[in-house]
Each structure stands twice: as structure tokens, then as C-alpha cells.
PDB file of C-alpha atoms in Angstrom:
ATOM      1  CA  MET K   1      16.552   8.643  -6.204  1.00 73.00           C
ATOM      2  CA  PRO K   2      19.427   6.578  -4.751  1.00 86.00           C
ATOM      3  CA  PHE K   3      18.994   3.983  -1.995  1.00 92.00           C
ATOM      4  CA  SER K   4      19.938   6.618   0.577  1.00 89.00           C
ATOM      5  CA  ASP K   5      16.637   8.383  -0.140  1.00 90.00           C
ATOM      6  CA  VAL K   6      14.652   5.366   1.061  1.00 93.00           C
ATOM      7  CA  ILE K   7      13.889   5.348   4.781  1.00 92.00           C
ATOM      8  CA  GLY K   8      13.283   2.412   7.098  1.00 92.00           C
ATOM      9  CA  GLN K   9      14.146  -0.453   4.731  1.00 95.00           C
ATOM     10  CA  ASP K  10      17.797  -1.028   5.578  1.00 94.00           C
ATOM     11  CA  ARG K  11      17.579  -4.832   5.467  1.00 95.00           C
ATOM     12  CA  ALA K  12      16.019  -5.048   1.996  1.00 96.00           C
ATOM     13  CA  ILE K  13      18.398  -2.429   0.631  1.00 96.00           C
ATOM     14  CA  ALA K  14      21.423  -4.214   2.088  1.00 96.00           C
ATOM     15  CA  VAL K  15      20.387  -7.396   0.241  1.00 96.00           C
ATOM     16  CA  LEU K  16      20.026  -5.513  -3.034  1.00 96.00           C
ATOM     17  CA  LYS K  17      23.294  -3.593  -2.697  1.00 95.00           C
ATOM     18  CA  ARG K  18      25.162  -6.808  -1.912  1.00 95.00           C
ATOM     19  CA  SER K  19      23.721  -8.530  -4.987  1.00 95.00           C
ATOM     20  CA  ILE K  20      24.807  -5.593  -7.152  1.00 94.00           C
ATOM     21  CA  ALA K  21      28.305  -5.569  -5.653  1.00 92.00           C
ATOM     22  CA  LEU K  22      28.716  -9.317  -6.229  1.00 91.00           C
ATOM     23  CA  GLU K  23      27.140  -9.080  -9.699  1.00 89.00           C
ATOM     24  CA  ARG K  24      24.455 -11.551  -8.645  1.00 92.00           C
ATOM     25  CA  VAL K  25      21.372  -9.527  -9.397  1.00 94.00           C
ATOM     26  CA  ALA K  26      18.385 -11.828  -9.846  1.00 93.00           C
ATOM     27  CA  HIS K  27      16.384 -11.574 -13.052  1.00 93.00           C
ATOM     28  CA  ALA K  28      13.063 -11.165 -11.227  1.00 96.00           C
ATOM     29  CA  TYR K  29      12.181  -9.740  -7.804  1.00 97.00           C
ATOM     30  CA  LEU K  30       8.918  -9.395  -5.926  1.00 98.00           C
ATOM     31  CA  PHE K  31       8.875  -6.488  -3.461  1.00 98.00           C
ATOM     32  CA  SER K  32       6.112  -7.202  -0.937  1.00 97.00           C
ATOM     33  CA  GLY K  33       4.842  -4.888   1.793  1.00 96.00           C
ATOM     34  CA  ILE K  34       2.080  -2.462   2.746  1.00 93.00           C
ATOM     35  CA  GLU K  35       1.281   0.507   0.552  1.00 91.00           C
ATOM     36  CA  GLY K  36       3.544   3.484   1.112  1.00 92.00           C
ATOM     37  CA  CYS K  37       6.481   1.751   2.799  1.00 95.00           C
ATOM     38  CA  GLY K  38       9.025   2.491   0.047  1.00 95.00           C
ATOM     39  CA  LYS K  39       8.757  -0.449  -2.359  1.00 97.00           C
ATOM     40  CA  LYS K  40       8.491   1.547  -5.586  1.00 97.00           C
ATOM     41  CA  LYS K  41      11.100   4.043  -4.460  1.00 96.00           C
ATOM     42  CA  THR K  42      13.471   1.150  -3.759  1.00 97.00           C
ATOM     43  CA  ALA K  43      12.698  -0.399  -7.145  1.00 97.00           C
ATOM     44  CA  LEU K  44      13.594   2.843  -8.923  1.00 96.00           C
ATOM     45  CA  ALA K  45      16.739   3.169  -6.800  1.00 96.00           C
ATOM     46  CA  MET K  46      17.779  -0.345  -7.770  1.00 97.00           C
ATOM     47  CA  VAL K  47      17.283   0.294 -11.476  1.00 96.00           C
ATOM     48  CA  GLN K  48      19.294   3.500 -11.089  1.00 96.00           C
ATOM     49  CA  ALA K  49      22.118   1.608  -9.387  1.00 96.00           C
ATOM     50  CA  VAL K  50      22.174  -1.183 -11.986  1.00 95.00           C
ATOM     51  CA  PHE K  51      22.123   1.283 -14.883  1.00 95.00           C
ATOM     52  CA  CYS K  52      24.723   3.439 -13.117  1.00 91.00           C
ATOM     53  CA  GLY K  53      26.944   0.409 -12.479  1.00 88.00           C
ATOM     54  CA  LYS K  54      27.321   1.107  -8.761  1.00 89.00           C
ATOM     55  CA  GLU K  55      25.954  -0.166  -5.449  1.00 89.00           C
ATOM     56  CA  GLU K  56      24.610   3.327  -4.836  1.00 91.00           C
ATOM     57  CA  ALA K  57      23.534   5.354  -7.855  1.00 92.00           C
ATOM     58  CA  CYS K  58      25.242   8.706  -8.263  1.00 90.00           C
ATOM     59  CA  GLY K  59      21.935  10.471  -8.828  1.00 88.00           C
ATOM     60  CA  VAL K  60      23.466  13.076 -11.137  1.00 90.00           C
ATOM     61  CA  CYS K  61      24.459  11.279 -14.348  1.00 91.00           C
ATOM     62  CA  SER K  62      22.237  11.321 -17.419  1.00 93.00           C
ATOM     63  CA  SER K  63      20.881   7.840 -16.701  1.00 93.00           C
ATOM     64  CA  CYS K  64      19.994   8.646 -13.081  1.00 92.00           C
ATOM     65  CA  ARG K  65      18.301  11.906 -14.049  1.00 93.00           C
ATOM     66  CA  LYS K  66      16.233  10.225 -16.760  1.00 94.00           C
ATOM     67  CA  ILE K  67      15.013   7.536 -14.352  1.00 94.00           C
ATOM     68  CA  ALA K  68      14.139  10.151 -11.745  1.00 91.00           C
ATOM     69  CA  SER K  69      12.113  12.076 -14.320  1.00 92.00           C
ATOM     70  CA  GLY K  70      10.448   8.942 -15.728  1.00 92.00           C
ATOM     71  CA  GLN K  71      12.048   9.441 -19.136  1.00 94.00           C
ATOM     72  CA  HIS K  72      14.573   6.604 -19.449  1.00 96.00           C
ATOM     73  CA  PRO K  73      13.962   4.622 -22.667  1.00 96.00           C
ATOM     74  CA  ASP K  74      15.179   1.350 -21.128  1.00 96.00           C
ATOM     75  CA  LEU K  75      12.917   1.425 -18.064  1.00 97.00           C
ATOM     76  CA  HIS K  76       9.288   0.411 -18.485  1.00 96.00           C
ATOM     77  CA  ILE K  77       6.696   0.780 -15.718  1.00 96.00           C
ATOM     78  CA  LEU K  78       3.517  -1.267 -15.929  1.00 96.00           C
ATOM     79  CA  GLU K  79       0.454  -0.439 -13.817  1.00 95.00           C
ATOM     80  CA  PRO K  80      -3.114  -1.802 -13.790  1.00 94.00           C
ATOM     81  CA  ASP K  81      -5.426  -0.533 -16.512  1.00 91.00           C
ATOM     82  CA  GLY K  82      -8.596  -0.384 -14.447  1.00 86.00           C
ATOM     83  CA  ALA K  83      -9.119  -3.297 -12.077  1.00 85.00           C
ATOM     84  CA  PHE K  84      -6.455  -5.549 -13.615  1.00 92.00           C
ATOM     85  CA  ILE K  85      -3.238  -5.678 -15.592  1.00 96.00           C
ATOM     86  CA  LYS K  86      -4.468  -6.855 -18.962  1.00 95.00           C
ATOM     87  CA  ILE K  87      -2.879  -9.396 -21.268  1.00 95.00           C
ATOM     88  CA  ASP K  88      -2.374  -6.766 -24.005  1.00 96.00           C
ATOM     89  CA  GLN K  89      -0.318  -4.708 -21.548  1.00 96.00           C
ATOM     90  CA  VAL K  90       1.884  -7.719 -20.809  1.00 96.00           C
ATOM     91  CA  ARG K  91       2.380  -8.454 -24.493  1.00 95.00           C
ATOM     92  CA  GLU K  92       3.356  -4.845 -25.160  1.00 96.00           C
ATOM     93  CA  LEU K  93       5.860  -5.041 -22.302  1.00 95.00           C
ATOM     94  CA  GLN K  94       7.316  -8.249 -23.698  1.00 95.00           C
ATOM     95  CA  LYS K  95       7.732  -6.580 -27.062  1.00 94.00           C
ATOM     96  CA  GLU K  96       9.619  -3.663 -25.456  1.00 93.00           C
ATOM     97  CA  LEU K  97      11.876  -5.972 -23.434  1.00 94.00           C
ATOM     98  CA  ALA K  98      12.769  -7.908 -26.566  1.00 92.00           C
ATOM     99  CA  TYR K  99      14.464  -4.841 -28.102  1.00 92.00           C
ATOM    100  CA  ARG K 100      18.120  -4.160 -27.411  1.00 93.00           C
ATOM    101  CA  PRO K 101      18.748  -1.486 -24.755  1.00 94.00           C
ATOM    102  CA  PHE K 102      19.140   2.056 -26.087  1.00 93.00           C
ATOM    103  CA  GLU K 103      21.535   3.340 -23.433  1.00 92.00           C
ATOM    104  CA  ALA K 104      21.607   1.094 -20.362  1.00 94.00           C
ATOM    105  CA  PRO K 105      23.460  -2.214 -19.916  1.00 93.00           C
ATOM    106  CA  LYS K 106      20.103  -3.996 -19.877  1.00 94.00           C
ATOM    107  CA  LYS K 107      16.365  -3.375 -20.051  1.00 96.00           C
ATOM    108  CA  ALA K 108      14.351  -3.083 -16.842  1.00 97.00           C
ATOM    109  CA  CYS K 109      10.682  -3.072 -15.924  1.00 97.00           C
ATOM    110  CA  ILE K 110       8.694  -2.371 -12.779  1.00 98.00           C
ATOM    111  CA  ILE K 111       5.260  -3.986 -12.509  1.00 98.00           C
ATOM    112  CA  ASP K 112       3.409  -2.007  -9.861  1.00 97.00           C
ATOM    113  CA  GLY K 113       0.445  -4.011  -8.595  1.00 95.00           C
ATOM    114  CA  ALA K 114       1.478  -7.615  -9.230  1.00 96.00           C
ATOM    115  CA  GLU K 115      -1.664  -8.836  -7.454  1.00 95.00           C
ATOM    116  CA  LYS K 116      -3.648  -7.310 -10.325  1.00 94.00           C
ATOM    117  CA  LEU K 117      -2.216  -9.796 -12.815  1.00 95.00           C
ATOM    118  CA  ASN K 118      -5.165 -12.056 -13.631  1.00 92.00           C
ATOM    119  CA  LEU K 119      -4.815 -15.645 -14.825  1.00 93.00           C
ATOM    120  CA  ALA K 120      -4.475 -14.704 -18.498  1.00 94.00           C
ATOM    121  CA  SER K 121      -1.986 -11.853 -18.088  1.00 95.00           C
ATOM    122  CA  GLY K 122      -0.087 -13.713 -15.366  1.00 95.00           C
ATOM    123  CA  ASN K 123       0.339 -16.807 -17.526  1.00 94.00           C
ATOM    124  CA  ALA K 124       1.465 -14.644 -20.434  1.00 94.00           C
ATOM    125  CA  LEU K 125       4.214 -13.204 -18.231  1.00 95.00           C
ATOM    126  CA  LEU K 126       5.582 -16.551 -16.991  1.00 94.00           C
ATOM    127  CA  LYS K 127       8.054 -17.281 -19.783  1.00 87.00           C
ATOM    128  CA  THR K 128       9.433 -13.739 -19.591  1.00 92.00           C
ATOM    129  CA  LEU K 129       9.937 -14.138 -15.835  1.00 92.00           C
ATOM    130  CA  GLU K 130      11.769 -17.430 -16.374  1.00 86.00           C
ATOM    131  CA  GLU K 131      13.970 -16.181 -19.199  1.00 85.00           C
ATOM    132  CA  PRO K 132      13.938 -12.377 -19.498  1.00 87.00           C
ATOM    133  CA  PRO K 133      15.183 -11.347 -22.956  1.00 87.00           C
ATOM    134  CA  GLY K 134      18.597  -9.747 -22.926  1.00 84.00           C
ATOM    135  CA  ASN K 135      18.993 -10.463 -19.201  1.00 85.00           C
ATOM    136  CA  ALA K 136      16.365  -7.840 -18.402  1.00 93.00           C
ATOM    137  CA  LEU K 137      15.708  -6.889 -14.777  1.00 96.00           C
ATOM    138  CA  MET K 138      12.095  -7.330 -13.675  1.00 97.00           C
ATOM    139  CA  ILE K 139      10.765  -5.970 -10.377  1.00 98.00           C
ATOM    140  CA  LEU K 140       7.209  -6.752  -9.348  1.00 98.00           C
ATOM    141  CA  ILE K 141       5.581  -4.802  -6.514  1.00 98.00           C
ATOM    142  CA  THR K 142       2.631  -5.843  -4.375  1.00 97.00           C
ATOM    143  CA  ALA K 143       0.828  -4.847  -1.199  1.00 94.00           C
ATOM    144  CA  GLU K 144      -1.090  -8.149  -1.243  1.00 91.00           C
ATOM    145  CA  ARG K 145       1.311 -11.031  -1.626  1.00 94.00           C
ATOM    146  CA  SER K 146      -1.452 -13.567  -0.884  1.00 91.00           C
ATOM    147  CA  ALA K 147      -3.311 -12.338  -3.991  1.00 91.00           C
ATOM    148  CA  VAL K 148      -0.348 -12.815  -6.345  1.00 95.00           C
ATOM    149  CA  LEU K 149      -0.552 -15.891  -8.562  1.00 94.00           C
ATOM    150  CA  GLN K 150       1.517 -18.743  -7.123  1.00 95.00           C
ATOM    151  CA  THR K 151       3.124 -19.325 -10.506  1.00 94.00           C
ATOM    152  CA  ILE K 152       4.393 -15.721 -10.394  1.00 96.00           C
ATOM    153  CA  LEU K 153       5.655 -16.041  -6.813  1.00 95.00           C
ATOM    154  CA  SER K 154       7.644 -19.157  -7.602  1.00 94.00           C
ATOM    155  CA  ARG K 155       9.615 -17.376 -10.312  1.00 94.00           C
ATOM    156  CA  CYS K 156      10.646 -14.320  -8.287  1.00 96.00           C
ATOM    157  CA  GLN K 157      13.061 -13.648  -5.464  1.00 96.00           C
ATOM    158  CA  THR K 158      10.855 -12.143  -2.776  1.00 96.00           C
ATOM    159  CA  LEU K 159      11.932  -9.293  -0.540  1.00 97.00           C
ATOM    160  CA  GLU K 160       9.679  -8.319   2.370  1.00 97.00           C
ATOM    161  CA  PHE K 161       9.382  -4.617   3.158  1.00 97.00           C
ATOM    162  CA  GLN K 162       8.461  -3.780   6.742  1.00 95.00           C
ATOM    163  CA  PRO K 163       5.960  -1.148   7.920  1.00 95.00           C
ATOM    164  CA  LEU K 164       7.888   1.960   8.937  1.00 95.00           C
ATOM    165  CA  PRO K 165       8.244   2.750  12.659  1.00 93.00           C
ATOM    166  CA  ALA K 166       5.914   5.505  13.819  1.00 90.00           C
ATOM    167  CA  GLU K 167       8.912   7.467  15.129  1.00 93.00           C
ATOM    168  CA  THR K 168      10.548   7.426  11.698  1.00 94.00           C
ATOM    169  CA  ILE K 169       7.364   8.638  10.023  1.00 94.00           C
ATOM    170  CA  GLU K 170       6.828  11.339  12.644  1.00 92.00           C
ATOM    171  CA  GLU K 171      10.363  12.659  12.146  1.00 93.00           C
ATOM    172  CA  ARG K 172       9.837  12.795   8.392  1.00 93.00           C
ATOM    173  CA  LEU K 173       6.543  14.682   8.737  1.00 93.00           C
ATOM    174  CA  VAL K 174       8.060  17.226  11.099  1.00 92.00           C
ATOM    175  CA  ARG K 175      10.977  17.650   8.717  1.00 91.00           C
ATOM    176  CA  ASP K 176       8.445  18.397   5.974  1.00 88.00           C
ATOM    177  CA  GLN K 177       6.958  21.240   8.028  1.00 82.00           C
ATOM    178  CA  PHE K 178       3.922  19.503   9.552  1.00 86.00           C
ATOM    179  CA  GLY K 179       3.018  20.486  13.101  1.00 84.00           C
ATOM    180  CA  ALA K 180       4.301  18.263  15.905  1.00 84.00           C
ATOM    181  CA  GLU K 181       0.849  17.133  17.091  1.00 79.00           C
ATOM    182  CA  ALA K 182      -0.452  16.449  13.572  1.00 83.00           C
ATOM    183  CA  ALA K 183       2.744  14.539  12.792  1.00 88.00           C
ATOM    184  CA  ARG K 184       2.431  12.415  15.937  1.00 85.00           C
ATOM    185  CA  VAL K 185      -1.205  11.476  15.343  1.00 83.00           C
ATOM    186  CA  ALA K 186      -0.745  10.893  11.597  1.00 87.00           C
ATOM    187  CA  ALA K 187       2.306   8.691  12.202  1.00 89.00           C
ATOM    188  CA  THR K 188       0.407   6.634  14.769  1.00 83.00           C
ATOM    189  CA  LEU K 189      -2.611   6.185  12.507  1.00 82.00           C
ATOM    190  CA  SER K 190      -0.606   5.476   9.349  1.00 85.00           C
ATOM    191  CA  GLY K 191      -0.028   1.794  10.055  1.00 83.00           C
ATOM    192  CA  GLY K 192       3.596   2.143   8.991  1.00 91.00           C
ATOM    193  CA  SER K 193       2.836   3.761   5.620  1.00 92.00           C
ATOM    194  CA  LEU K 194       4.612   7.034   4.882  1.00 92.00           C
ATOM    195  CA  SER K 195       2.282   7.930   2.015  1.00 89.00           C
ATOM    196  CA  ARG K 196      -0.723   7.250   4.228  1.00 85.00           C
ATOM    197  CA  ALA K 197       0.757   9.478   6.937  1.00 89.00           C
ATOM    198  CA  PHE K 198       1.116  12.344   4.461  1.00 89.00           C
ATOM    199  CA  GLU K 199      -2.511  11.894   3.413  1.00 83.00           C
ATOM    200  CA  ILE K 200      -3.711  11.953   7.008  1.00 83.00           C
ATOM    201  CA  ALA K 201      -1.615  14.956   7.967  1.00 83.00           C
ATOM    202  CA  GLY K 202      -2.255  16.985   4.856  1.00 77.00           C
ATOM    203  CA  ASP K 203      -5.724  16.261   3.491  1.00 65.00           C
ATOM    204  CA  GLY K 204      -7.897  17.369   6.386  1.00 67.00           C
ATOM    205  CA  VAL K 205      -8.470  13.811   7.577  1.00 70.00           C
ATOM    206  CA  LEU K 206      -7.514  14.667  11.159  1.00 76.00           C
ATOM    207  CA  GLU K 207      -9.889  17.610  11.231  1.00 74.00           C
ATOM    208  CA  GLY K 208     -12.836  15.499  10.137  1.00 79.00           C
ATOM    209  CA  ARG K 209     -12.157  12.262  11.978  1.00 84.00           C
ATOM    210  CA  VAL K 210     -14.077  13.093  15.166  1.00 87.00           C
ATOM    211  CA  SER K 211     -17.249  14.037  13.298  1.00 89.00           C
ATOM    212  CA  PHE K 212     -16.832  10.982  11.057  1.00 91.00           C
ATOM    213  CA  LEU K 213     -16.412   8.597  13.986  1.00 93.00           C
ATOM    214  CA  GLU K 214     -19.285  10.092  15.947  1.00 93.00           C
ATOM    215  CA  ARG K 215     -21.549   9.899  12.909  1.00 93.00           C
ATOM    216  CA  VAL K 216     -20.711   6.272  12.203  1.00 94.00           C
ATOM    217  CA  LEU K 217     -20.930   5.191  15.844  1.00 94.00           C
ATOM    218  CA  ALA K 218     -24.369   6.818  16.126  1.00 94.00           C
ATOM    219  CA  LEU K 219     -25.867   4.761  13.279  1.00 94.00           C
ATOM    220  CA  ASN K 220     -28.831   2.616  14.278  1.00 91.00           C
ATOM    221  CA  LEU K 221     -31.445   0.494  12.583  1.00 91.00           C
ATOM    222  CA  LYS K 222     -34.296   2.653  13.838  1.00 90.00           C
ATOM    223  CA  ASN K 223     -33.187   5.288  11.348  1.00 91.00           C
ATOM    224  CA  ILE K 224     -32.232   3.117   8.420  1.00 93.00           C
ATOM    225  CA  ASN K 225     -32.328   5.993   5.921  1.00 94.00           C
ATOM    226  CA  THR K 226     -29.509   7.729   7.781  1.00 94.00           C
ATOM    227  CA  LEU K 227     -27.485   4.526   7.606  1.00 95.00           C
ATOM    228  CA  PHE K 228     -28.059   4.155   3.870  1.00 95.00           C
ATOM    229  CA  SER K 229     -27.199   7.835   3.309  1.00 95.00           C
ATOM    230  CA  ALA K 230     -23.917   7.440   5.181  1.00 94.00           C
ATOM    231  CA  ALA K 231     -23.017   4.407   3.075  1.00 95.00           C
ATOM    232  CA  GLU K 232     -23.908   6.208  -0.150  1.00 95.00           C
ATOM    233  CA  GLU K 233     -21.915   9.316   0.765  1.00 93.00           C
ATOM    234  CA  LEU K 234     -18.843   7.377   1.852  1.00 92.00           C
ATOM    235  CA  ALA K 235     -18.931   5.091  -1.211  1.00 93.00           C
ATOM    236  CA  ALA K 236     -19.074   8.142  -3.498  1.00 93.00           C
ATOM    237  CA  ASP K 237     -15.802   9.454  -2.040  1.00 88.00           C
ATOM    238  CA  LYS K 238     -13.603   6.860  -3.757  1.00 82.00           C
ATOM    239  CA  GLU K 239     -10.343   8.618  -2.924  1.00 77.00           C
ATOM    240  CA  GLY K 240     -11.212   9.313   0.701  1.00 78.00           C
ATOM    241  CA  LEU K 241     -12.892   5.964   1.454  1.00 85.00           C
ATOM    242  CA  PRO K 242      -9.724   3.955   2.257  1.00 80.00           C
ATOM    243  CA  GLY K 243      -8.582   6.666   4.654  1.00 77.00           C
ATOM    244  CA  PHE K 244     -11.875   6.814   6.523  1.00 85.00           C
ATOM    245  CA  LEU K 245     -11.979   3.035   6.856  1.00 88.00           C
ATOM    246  CA  GLU K 246      -8.429   3.112   8.211  1.00 83.00           C
ATOM    247  CA  LEU K 247      -9.519   5.684  10.795  1.00 87.00           C
ATOM    248  CA  LEU K 248     -12.417   3.485  11.869  1.00 93.00           C
ATOM    249  CA  LEU K 249     -10.189   0.403  12.032  1.00 92.00           C
ATOM    250  CA  SER K 250      -7.649   2.248  14.167  1.00 89.00           C
ATOM    251  CA  PHE K 251     -10.413   3.423  16.489  1.00 94.00           C
ATOM    252  CA  LEU K 252     -11.888  -0.078  16.891  1.00 95.00           C
ATOM    253  CA  ARG K 253      -8.436  -1.451  17.679  1.00 93.00           C
ATOM    254  CA  ASP K 254      -8.141   1.169  20.411  1.00 94.00           C
ATOM    255  CA  VAL K 255     -11.517   0.115  21.783  1.00 95.00           C
ATOM    256  CA  LEU K 256     -10.264  -3.471  21.895  1.00 93.00           C
ATOM    257  CA  ILE K 257      -7.062  -2.700  23.817  1.00 92.00           C
ATOM    258  CA  TYR K 258      -8.514   0.030  26.041  1.00 93.00           C
ATOM    259  CA  ARG K 259      -9.512  -2.316  28.880  1.00 87.00           C
ATOM    260  CA  SER K 260      -6.000  -3.736  29.274  1.00 89.00           C
ATOM    261  CA  THR K 261      -3.636  -0.959  28.132  1.00 90.00           C
ATOM    262  CA  PRO K 262      -5.433   2.414  28.059  1.00 89.00           C
ATOM    263  CA  ASP K 263      -2.096   4.226  27.789  1.00 86.00           C
ATOM    264  CA  ALA K 264      -1.270   2.583  24.442  1.00 84.00           C
ATOM    265  CA  LEU K 265      -4.009   4.138  22.321  1.00 86.00           C
ATOM    266  CA  ALA K 266      -3.216   5.200  18.771  1.00 82.00           C
ATOM    267  CA  ASN K 267      -5.969   7.805  19.107  1.00 85.00           C
ATOM    268  CA  SER K 268      -4.757   9.036  22.470  1.00 82.00           C
ATOM    269  CA  ASP K 269      -6.465  12.386  21.996  1.00 81.00           C
ATOM    270  CA  LEU K 270      -9.813  10.579  21.625  1.00 89.00           C
ATOM    271  CA  ALA K 271      -9.535   8.626  24.872  1.00 90.00           C
ATOM    272  CA  GLN K 272     -12.972   9.683  26.105  1.00 92.00           C
ATOM    273  CA  LEU K 273     -14.673   8.548  22.913  1.00 93.00           C
ATOM    274  CA  VAL K 274     -12.744   5.266  23.025  1.00 94.00           C
ATOM    275  CA  ALA K 275     -13.739   4.711  26.654  1.00 94.00           C
ATOM    276  CA  ARG K 276     -17.391   5.375  25.876  1.00 94.00           C
ATOM    277  CA  GLU K 277     -17.396   2.851  23.055  1.00 94.00           C
ATOM    278  CA  ALA K 278     -15.483   0.259  25.121  1.00 94.00           C
ATOM    279  CA  GLU K 279     -18.162   0.490  27.807  1.00 93.00           C
ATOM    280  CA  ARG K 280     -20.933   0.046  25.255  1.00 92.00           C
ATOM    281  CA  CYS K 281     -19.469  -2.623  22.975  1.00 92.00           C
ATOM    282  CA  PRO K 282     -18.455  -6.098  24.286  1.00 93.00           C
ATOM    283  CA  GLU K 283     -14.948  -7.254  23.461  1.00 93.00           C
ATOM    284  CA  THR K 284     -16.133 -10.168  21.315  1.00 94.00           C
ATOM    285  CA  VAL K 285     -18.317  -7.852  19.243  1.00 94.00           C
ATOM    286  CA  THR K 286     -15.445  -5.392  18.780  1.00 95.00           C
ATOM    287  CA  MET K 287     -13.228  -8.219  17.533  1.00 95.00           C
ATOM    288  CA  GLU K 288     -15.934  -9.304  15.100  1.00 95.00           C
ATOM    289  CA  LEU K 289     -16.316  -5.762  13.768  1.00 96.00           C
ATOM    290  CA  ILE K 290     -12.563  -5.492  13.242  1.00 96.00           C
ATOM    291  CA  GLU K 291     -12.553  -8.760  11.280  1.00 95.00           C
ATOM    292  CA  GLN K 292     -15.473  -7.602   9.167  1.00 95.00           C
ATOM    293  CA  LEU K 293     -13.872  -4.233   8.497  1.00 94.00           C
ATOM    294  CA  VAL K 294     -10.616  -5.877   7.385  1.00 91.00           C
ATOM    295  CA  ALA K 295     -12.639  -8.149   5.086  1.00 92.00           C
ATOM    296  CA  LEU K 296     -14.505  -5.101   3.764  1.00 91.00           C
ATOM    297  CA  ARG K 297     -11.249  -3.381   2.829  1.00 86.00           C
ATOM    298  CA  ARG K 298     -10.149  -6.481   0.895  1.00 83.00           C
ATOM    299  CA  LEU K 299     -13.457  -6.573  -0.945  1.00 84.00           C
ATOM    300  CA  LEU K 300     -13.186  -2.931  -1.952  1.00 82.00           C
ATOM    301  CA  VAL K 301      -9.739  -3.565  -3.454  1.00 73.00           C
ATOM    302  CA  ARG K 302     -11.417  -6.188  -5.638  1.00 74.00           C
ATOM    303  CA  ASN K 303     -13.808  -3.599  -7.022  1.00 74.00           C
ATOM    304  CA  VAL K 304     -17.044  -4.846  -5.420  1.00 83.00           C
ATOM    305  CA  ASN K 305     -20.098  -2.610  -5.036  1.00 91.00           C
ATOM    306  CA  ALA K 306     -18.792  -0.237  -2.371  1.00 92.00           C
ATOM    307  CA  ARG K 307     -22.178   1.131  -1.377  1.00 94.00           C
ATOM    308  CA  LEU K 308     -23.701  -2.315  -0.832  1.00 94.00           C
ATOM    309  CA  ALA K 309     -20.652  -3.551   1.088  1.00 93.00           C
ATOM    310  CA  LEU K 310     -20.751  -0.485   3.349  1.00 95.00           C
ATOM    311  CA  GLU K 311     -24.476  -0.890   3.969  1.00 94.00           C
ATOM    312  CA  VAL K 312     -23.943  -4.467   5.156  1.00 94.00           C
ATOM    313  CA  PHE K 313     -21.078  -3.455   7.442  1.00 95.00           C
ATOM    314  CA  PHE K 314     -22.928  -0.435   8.841  1.00 96.00           C
ATOM    315  CA  MET K 315     -25.962  -2.578   9.655  1.00 95.00           C
ATOM    316  CA  ARG K 316     -23.756  -4.905  11.682  1.00 94.00           C
ATOM    317  CA  LEU K 317     -22.087  -1.941  13.354  1.00 94.00           C
ATOM    318  CA  ALA K 318     -25.479  -0.474  14.219  1.00 94.00           C
ATOM    319  CA  THR K 319     -26.517  -3.633  16.093  1.00 92.00           C
ATOM    320  CA  ARG K 320     -23.480  -3.843  18.383  1.00 88.00           C
TER     321      ARG K 320
END
């Protein structure tokens, strides 16, 4: 998994390769950017390069193969246990980092979901971030930089990862044998996330989006049971919920821009539905719904009651 396998993040990778070449690798990095833009892949590529002793890892040596397979004894990956990264997880990581490396020149860890460090676990990590034992390399990853503790931010060198261009994502989907039309629509709706684009193109999201949108747009307070049923059903689909909300957000954005630039729709194949909604819903109301939907997505990340949150949003949507 060398740097060359990462697409669309040339600037961030150039910074990392230069630091490796000059032997000025920082002890702690924070990779910040939307989900699915290549942060974790870049983190693994960097650890490979550092362990391999080159700007670009060879990808074939024992160390590179072990990292690629998730079996390297000197690389530790920490992810949230439930809603948060717990203090016991941090203490276990600190214990591992304190040992001498088995094979590599130094220990390394990747903390995936740095925004999930709560006050207790975040404070426990501070001293390790300031003075990693044995010059360990620490890479923290987040899709919500604003939710990361300020004390953590101040101790890391931050690298911003950009959303991927739709053209880049479309090319990758086509290369992976997706149809041209599905690739185009999925790339446009992905918001710059390659992983999201694969979900849209491959999990039947495109096939069900019209019926989903029509169902949601038809909700009204005269039939409140239908509204509550929709919220209950959507909340129960925990894996599919983020995708459906992204579809609705993309559609509402199209409704907002339709009056001024109807040729710039993300959902260009749904132009008639967009036009119908733009005629019905005032611009100010559409903007309010977009703001509320963005807030809803943030709430769901924080593990609130999904059904209740959806009911509140659907009631506002039904009164537009």
C-alpha cells in the first residue's frame, strides 16, 4: 500500500514524502478530511515508508507485506470501542508503545476516529503525544476536526485531506467495472468520498433513491402515522441511514440551485423531480431544511436517538 496507491491527495503526500526524505518526520500527525478520501490509506502508506526506510515503500518486503495484511507487530491501530475511544484502550496502547520495536526502526500507531477521544481518554493520551516513547510515530485520523479536543490538536501536525474530484472518482469506478452512468451519478453524489461512491454504486442505493425521495417528499402531518413509520424504518437501517440522508441532502442542494443553474444538478437524471420540489418549496425553507439535515447528521454521529431525531426532521419537512 505505497503512496502511489492513494489517489487525489498529492499535496498531503508530497509533504509526507519530503519529511521522510529530510528525516524530519513529526512525532504526531492529525490527518483531517471527509470520510473515504484516503486518510487511513495514506497513514498506512506512511508507516510502510518509514518502516521501509524510503520515501516510497517498496510494497514487497516483509515489513510492507505485514503492514498490508494488518500483521506487523510494531504497528498498532486504535479504533472506537462503541461510541468513544475509552481510557483503557489508550492505556493499553501506551503500554504497547513503551516496548522496544520487534522489527521496525520505531513503533507506530494509527488512531482512527480522533474525534471519539473523550476528555478522559484524550487527557490520558497527551503526554504520549508530547513525548512518544522510543520516538514512536503517531497518526491520528478524523473526519470531524472541530470535534477533536483542542489539547490534542495543539500537539499534532495537521494535514488537510481534500474531497476527491468527481472526475477522479468516476474514473476509478469505471476502472473497477461499474457502468458509466452508475459511475457518473455515484461520483457526483459521493461528496468527494471514494468509499461513499462505492457504496452508492454497489449497494443498490441508486436503484432505490427515487422511491426513497418520493416517499419522504410526500410526508405530511395529516397522516402522522406514515411519518412515524418512515422514521422508524429509516432509523432501524443503521448502515443505510447515512447514505439515505446524503441522498436527501444532495437532492435539497439541487432544489436550492435549480432556479439559478439548472444545468449544474448533481441529480441531473432527476431534473423533473427537482423542478417540482423547487416550485413547491420556497428558497428560504429549502435552506433551512438543508441546515437542519446537516445538524441531524452531526447528531446521529453522536449516538442520539435516531428515530426521535428523524421524526423531528420529518415533521419540519412535512410542513414546507
